[in-house]
Tab-separated table of C-alpha atoms in Angstrom:
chain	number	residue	atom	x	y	z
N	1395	UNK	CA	0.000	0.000	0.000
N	1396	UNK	CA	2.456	2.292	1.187
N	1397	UNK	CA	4.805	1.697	-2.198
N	1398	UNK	CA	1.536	2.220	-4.438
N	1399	UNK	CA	0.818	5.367	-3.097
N	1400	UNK	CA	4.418	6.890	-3.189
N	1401	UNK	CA	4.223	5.987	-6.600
N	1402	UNK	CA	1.174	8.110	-6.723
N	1403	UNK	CA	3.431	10.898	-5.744
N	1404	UNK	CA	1.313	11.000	-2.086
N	1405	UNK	CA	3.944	11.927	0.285
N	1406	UNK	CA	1.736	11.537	4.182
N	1407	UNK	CA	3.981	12.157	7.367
N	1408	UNK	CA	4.756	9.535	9.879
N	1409	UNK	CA	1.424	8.976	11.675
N	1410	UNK	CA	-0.821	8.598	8.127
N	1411	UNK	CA	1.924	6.073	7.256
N	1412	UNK	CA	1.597	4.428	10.310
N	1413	UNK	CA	-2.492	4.219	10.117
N	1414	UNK	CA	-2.452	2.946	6.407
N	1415	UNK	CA	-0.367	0.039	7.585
N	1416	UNK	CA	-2.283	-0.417	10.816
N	1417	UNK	CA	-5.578	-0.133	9.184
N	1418	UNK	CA	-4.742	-2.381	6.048
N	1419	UNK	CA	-3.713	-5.279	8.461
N	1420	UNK	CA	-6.890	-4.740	10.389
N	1421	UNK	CA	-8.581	-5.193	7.125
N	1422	UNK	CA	-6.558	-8.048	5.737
N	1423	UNK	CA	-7.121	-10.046	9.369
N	1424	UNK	CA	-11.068	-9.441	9.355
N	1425	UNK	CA	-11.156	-10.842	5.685
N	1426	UNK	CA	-8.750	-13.949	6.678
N	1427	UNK	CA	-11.303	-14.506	9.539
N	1428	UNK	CA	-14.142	-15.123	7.195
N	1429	UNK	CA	-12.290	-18.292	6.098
N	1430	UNK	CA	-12.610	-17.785	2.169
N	1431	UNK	CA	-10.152	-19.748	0.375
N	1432	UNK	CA	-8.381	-16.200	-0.844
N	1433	UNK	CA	-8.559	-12.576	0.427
N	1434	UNK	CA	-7.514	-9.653	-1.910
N	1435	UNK	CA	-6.739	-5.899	-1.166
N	1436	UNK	CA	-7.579	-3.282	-2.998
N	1437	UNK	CA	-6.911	-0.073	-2.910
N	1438	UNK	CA	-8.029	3.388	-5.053
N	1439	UNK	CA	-7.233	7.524	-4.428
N	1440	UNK	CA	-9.110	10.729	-5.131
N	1441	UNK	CA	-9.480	14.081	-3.674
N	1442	UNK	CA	-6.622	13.446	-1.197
N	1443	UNK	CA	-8.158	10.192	0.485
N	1444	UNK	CA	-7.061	6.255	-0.122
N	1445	UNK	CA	-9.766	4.002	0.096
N	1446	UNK	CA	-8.496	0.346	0.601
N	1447	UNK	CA	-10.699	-2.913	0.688
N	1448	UNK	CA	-9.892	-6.176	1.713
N	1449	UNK	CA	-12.486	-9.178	0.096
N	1450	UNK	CA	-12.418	-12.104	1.945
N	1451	UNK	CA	-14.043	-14.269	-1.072
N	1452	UNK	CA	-15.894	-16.153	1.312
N	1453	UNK	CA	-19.828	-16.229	-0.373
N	1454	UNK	CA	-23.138	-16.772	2.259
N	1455	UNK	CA	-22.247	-14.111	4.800
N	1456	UNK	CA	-24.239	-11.596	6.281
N	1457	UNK	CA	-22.545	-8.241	6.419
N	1458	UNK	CA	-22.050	-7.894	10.157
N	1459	UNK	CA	-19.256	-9.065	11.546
N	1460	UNK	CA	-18.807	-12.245	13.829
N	1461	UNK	CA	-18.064	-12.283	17.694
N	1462	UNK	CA	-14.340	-12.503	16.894
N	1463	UNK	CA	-13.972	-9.335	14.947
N	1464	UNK	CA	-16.766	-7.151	15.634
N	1465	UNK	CA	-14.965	-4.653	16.957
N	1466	UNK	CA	-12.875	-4.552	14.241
N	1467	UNK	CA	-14.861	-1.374	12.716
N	1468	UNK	CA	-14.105	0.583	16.009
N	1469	UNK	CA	-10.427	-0.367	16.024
N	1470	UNK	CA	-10.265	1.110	12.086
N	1471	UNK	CA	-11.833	4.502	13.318
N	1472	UNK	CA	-9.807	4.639	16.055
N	1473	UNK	CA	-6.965	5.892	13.601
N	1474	UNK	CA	-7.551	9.789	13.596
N	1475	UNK	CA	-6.470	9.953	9.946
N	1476	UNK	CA	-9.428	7.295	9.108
N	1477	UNK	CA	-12.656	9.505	7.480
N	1478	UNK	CA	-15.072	6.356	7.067
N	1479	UNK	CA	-15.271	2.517	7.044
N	1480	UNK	CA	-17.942	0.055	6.686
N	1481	UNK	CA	-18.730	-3.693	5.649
N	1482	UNK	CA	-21.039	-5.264	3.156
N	1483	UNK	CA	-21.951	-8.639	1.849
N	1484	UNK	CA	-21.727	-9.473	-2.067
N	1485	UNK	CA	-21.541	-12.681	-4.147
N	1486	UNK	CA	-18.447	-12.224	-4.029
N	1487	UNK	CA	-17.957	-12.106	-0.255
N	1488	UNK	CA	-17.297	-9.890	2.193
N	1489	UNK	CA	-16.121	-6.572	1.393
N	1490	UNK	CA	-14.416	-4.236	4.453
N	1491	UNK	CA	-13.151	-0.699	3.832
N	1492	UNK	CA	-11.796	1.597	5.249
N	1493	UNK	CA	-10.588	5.145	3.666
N	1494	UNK	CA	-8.105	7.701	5.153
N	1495	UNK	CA	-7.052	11.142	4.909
N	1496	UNK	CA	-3.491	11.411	3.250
């Protein structure tokens, strides 16, 4: 993530740095939790702001999270530079984001 966006010319200090990695392994663990067979990451910029998404590829689940990572939504927020996140369900699987100020 970090690489992507310095080749994206986005140059955040020390603490954004430290949320986008914080935040993208919060993301990556939720999705691993779901027990799909494959989780990808994605991640997109505009206006200032990354967006990344981790998919866990695990199809049937509800969008709320399960007892072991419920919390997980209050954990991404708790990173000031963090402006949103959210989870939904597709056929696809489960889709967590989470997008940050840079």
């Amino acid at each position: 993530m970090l690489a992507q966006l310095g080749k994206w010319a986005y140059r955040p200090g020390p603490a954004v740095l430290d949320a986008v990695e914080a935040v993208t392994t919060l993301l990556v663990q939720a999705a691993v939790a779901d027990g799909g067979a494959t989780v990808s990451v994605h991640l997109s910029d505009r206006d200032g702001q990354a967006c990344i998404l981790a998919l866990s590829h695990h199809t049937g689940l509800t969008t709320g999270l399960d007892d072991t990572g419920g919390d997980v939504l209050h954990r991404i927020t708790a990173h000031q530079p963090v402006t949103g996140c959210g989870t939904d369900a597709g056929p696809d699987g489960r889709r967590i984001w989470a997008v940050i100020d840079l």
